[in-house]
Amino acid sequence: MSNATLPSSLRAPAPASGSPLRGTLKGVLATLVLLLLALLFWQLLDQLQQTRKDQRQHAIDYNADLAEHISLNLALNAQIALNLLPIVEPPQNADQQQLLLKKLQLSLPDLQSIALLDAKGQLVSDSDADGQDAAWLTELTSRSRGQRYYYSNASDGALVQLLLHQPSGALKSYWVLRLAPTFVQSLSPSPDQGFQPTWVIENRQDQKTLSRDDGSSTPVTSDEIANSVLVAPLGNSDWQLRGLFDERAVIEQLLPAFIAKCLLGLAFSLLPVIALLNMRRRQRQLHEGRRRYQDIFEGTGVALCVLDISGLPAFLDKAQLHDSEQLKAWLEHNPQQRQLLLEELRVTEVNQVALRLLNVDSCEQAWKLLIEGSPLNSSAIGNQLLETVINQHKQLELEIRLSDAQGHDQHLWLVLRLPEDPADYRAVILSISDITSRKLIELSLLEREGFWSDVVRTVPDHLYVQDVISQRMIFSNHHLGQTLGYNKTELHQMGEYFWEILLHPEDADLYHRLRQEQRHAGYLQLLQCHLRFRHRSGQWRCFDIREQALARDKYDQVTRIIGVAKDITDQIEASESLRDSERRYRMLAESISDVIFSTDSKMALNYVSPSVQSVLGYDAEWIFQNGWQSTIANPQQLTGIYALMERIGKALDKPEQLAQLRNQVQTQLFLFDCLRADGRKIPIELRLVLVWDEHGAFEGVLGVGRDISQQRRAEKDLRMAATVFEHSTSAILITDPAGYIVQANEAFSRVSGYAVSQVLDQLPNMLTVDEQQEAHLRYVLKQLHQHSTWEGEVWLKRRNGEHYPAWVGITAVLDDEGDLASYVCFFTDISERKASEQRIHRLAYYDALTHLPNRTLFQDRLHTALQSAERQKSWVVLMFLDLDRFKPINDSLGHAAGDRMLKEMATRLLDCVDDDDTVARMGGDEFTLLLQPRTSREIALNRAIHVAEQILASLVKPFVLEGREFFVTASIGIALSPQDGNELSQLMKNADTAMYHTKERGKNNFQFYQADMNASALERLELESDLRHALEQQEFILYYQPQFSGDGKRLTGAEALLRWRHPRRGLVPPGDFIPVLEELGLVVDVGDWVISEACRQLKAWHQAKVRVPKVSVNISARQFSDGQLGMRIATILKDTGLPGAGTDRKYPDARSQRSDADPRRPEEPRPEHRGRRLRHRLFIAELPQAVPHRRPEDRPHLRRRPAVRRAGRADRPRHHRHGPQPEPRGDRRRRGNP
């Protein structure tokens, strides 16, 4: 219906500007999208350029730091070599040169040879006898320009030369170190994770490549020279570092991220486009709704008029008119009010059929003709309609007759149905039928009337007209309440607006929004929503509500709406069921590992499951663009698929061939190889199924592709497992769930002695040892029940009854349902391994000679005992024992006799302790004893004293070695825990200290540890350390005691007395340091210094005209031990310049020079020295024999107690240092003291 057919007061404004406005909005949105895309692309390009610049600068900085790092490494390696090279004296021969080479190779692993050059660069010596680079080395010395070090490499590039210059010291020369080419590669640090710039180390002289960042040495190309960003020379070398930056590679690396960001921006830009398309779709829907309404209203073929009589009830109420009689009386008294009353009966819409039928052009003319009437037409329905409304009749049916100006009569049948709710009076439909030919064809008219009546009544949807202001339902073809199952009584109790009571609480907000939108609905705007109402059965029924403005007031506000309510509960349930099914099938397709795809009836792909990404490495979009054939490794494998597709294509337009194809082609199976995105080839099993609809029409192809790599691997594994089972070196048994043997391999027969046929259908009890069978099998079955596997060591039994240890593993095999299917048992004979383990354990924890626990096992037991004692608050006794004078026996009789003594000593010690005590040999002649913890200190002390006394008593019995008896004693040190320490190292140290303290107290005894023992030991260590530096620091001095004749009138000589002037201790007595010199072995060097100093002083006296006939010097027996004393004395006499004649040398008896530590004979006077006489005499007195003892800190040493033989005595002794010095006070005769 056109807008012109409406009354002027009811016409809506023409939406002429709507389309341009919407077009402008779309243009603006499209422009914004393009601007956003351009801005995003510009930003990404700028970011790409900035990243390229940053990485270029990073390459420059990295290579600069790398050049500095390599230069520092070069300098460091050169300095290391300079520190290791000799400064004073070069190697004298090839052996010394090889020793120097090995010493340098410890710090420079790449070093291959060394060479020595003189100051002019000439080759002096070379560890490489085949070296051919002498000329090159000479040139290298001149090119180094006197630098401390210089790196280069020969033209052949085989070796790297490091030239080291020694401008100072005794060797003013050059050293050349030849290094392997790998030395250059070791200069650079290990590459870090992430972006790593490239670089090249090359020779500046010939541009030859030495090393690269990837470890190769390929030459530099012209492209790399062009890509150079830094050329940094390496200090003190012919080399330079060339930093490279491949801009193309960087861009290629950044390009994927750039493309990904562009695609992401494009994806986001599609959102406004989608919004525009949605707006266009909604616009088309509104237009379609208006068109449908217009088609319904105009295309019914019935003359229809829509009357708005909503104001009539109010007018009648105002005039207090409640029945037709009152109306007639009121009109008789107020005829002028009739026109106002009729104006409340407005015609709001008239379709084209009614316009043609009434021969009018507008709603005003139709109103005048039908409602107001005219002189020619007195049959207007105004009065009848007023009576119908005032009498509250539901329907008005009447026949009227209209006459035109030509006098033609027209019979019309008017039908007007009043809504039950006066609120719906805003849109009352008046149907007008031409019944002119009624008299002739009355039956036909009756049928037509019945037809239209049935149409309205049988429309399944609820068609209603509602007053927007009062919310009253003006018209409804079906009562909503009755549709919901309620009777009139129930509806009456719920009231006029019963639908608001029956409305679902969750839809209340939506309903009120709909009511608000009704007032401002635009022209032809369709309001649509879904509302739920409660059925009388308690079920919620969902209705699709579609409403549109039906009438407007003079302010263009909607006053009435027309709507259609359709019960879509069943459709929603069906749709939800369909969506659930689709969702389940889609989830199934997306969750399984197989690739699922489908095509339409034209064989075009329309779905590919996401699992294609995990199977082939391609996403679904790539498959849509490139097709499946792009992934096939061998196109010939597609022959069968192509033949099937060709057959389907030929039969698409031929129903007979389609039916034949449906009957003949079921599931098709194809096998072919596909190439994954990573280049790996995998086998695919493809199943194709033709899809048909319920009418037999072809819908497409459904395919399922499965990666059968695991299946093929499983088949291969099965074959391999069978091979392993038959050829395994381990015995394998397979039993059923009840434990009966069902299979065994050949190795089982070799190990157990049973044939496979003998054990089938038998329990494995025959293989187990009876003693452990029942209890152990219960434990194994329990482990299998809990963990499905067990592995451990078991004693088994062979067929001949022999028992042997075996390593057994049992695994429970479950089927697909998780039920036990079988047991698999493997076992291996480990008899040899167990024997080897026992031998290794014996060698690792026991002494091979005495079979006692060694140091390792003893410390482990001591540690365990200390932990247990700490928990139980008990006392542990630790005893250290060392044999006295064992070394002389071992050295004189040999090691075999010493070993026999140690073995017998071990036996005696074991007899002195209980079985639960521990006796161990720590090494040499040292033994340790660990007594079991005691509950109190007194019990522990008594136990320690008792064991120590037993040990000393057992040593009273002699040891018989080689037919002779030998007696030894023992020194025992005892420490108690926790009194003397709770930790292992502290307790052992204290026991050792107590043992050495026993030796100092005379040996053959035992001592308990005391705290002051450590103090004396530390003092002794400090004294030994100072003595080792006393000679080189010139802290020793000589005092000279004059010697006179018996009458005291004639000086017969002087005795040299050694003294030590300590910088802190002052003058140390000889008795405190001379025994220590003996033990440290320094007495020979100090004795030679005494002889030299005495000879020098004697010569000084002679030069000063001081007559001293002789000087006596005390000499230790150790000075005779090496047989070189005479030679040293002769050298000293020669160096000091004493005359060679007149010397009287006295040698002591050889028998008095024997010692325990060194039993060699003393030096005898050589024949060439016999008979010579010197004008001055050198009298040599011997130090007496010393006795050995041990230091309480570490290894055994020999200590000798000196007693100086008197060479002469003087009545008035005098002390001299570098000349005679008077003694201020002293006895006339003084005993000599060394």
PDB file of C-alpha atoms in Angstrom, residues 568-585:
ATOM      1  CA  ILE A 568       8.667 -21.685  17.464  1.00  0.00           C
ATOM      2  CA  THR A 569       9.277 -23.934  20.455  1.00  0.00           C
ATOM      3  CA  ASP A 570       9.434 -27.059  18.359  1.00  0.00           C
ATOM      4  CA  GLN A 571      11.620 -25.347  15.765  1.00  0.00           C
ATOM      5  CA  ILE A 572      14.044 -24.126  18.443  1.00  0.00           C
ATOM      6  CA  GLU A 573      14.234 -27.564  19.987  1.00  0.00           C
ATOM      7  CA  ALA A 574      14.826 -29.069  16.564  1.00  0.00           C
ATOM      8  CA  SER A 575      17.434 -26.399  15.768  1.00  0.00           C
ATOM      9  CA  GLU A 576      19.174 -26.905  19.084  1.00  0.00           C
ATOM     10  CA  SER A 577      19.146 -30.634  18.547  1.00  0.00           C
ATOM     11  CA  LEU A 578      20.550 -30.091  15.068  1.00  0.00           C
ATOM     12  CA  ARG A 579      23.195 -27.696  16.388  1.00  0.00           C
ATOM     13  CA  ASP A 580      24.104 -30.151  19.138  1.00  0.00           C
ATOM     14  CA  SER A 581      24.463 -32.881  16.581  1.00  0.00           C
ATOM     15  CA  GLU A 582      26.539 -30.654  14.319  1.00  0.00           C
ATOM     16  CA  ARG A 583      28.660 -29.563  17.289  1.00  0.00           C
ATOM     17  CA  ARG A 584      29.213 -33.138  18.385  1.00  0.00           C
ATOM     18  CA  TYR A 585      30.156 -34.232  14.895  1.00  0.00           C
TER      19      TYR A 585
END
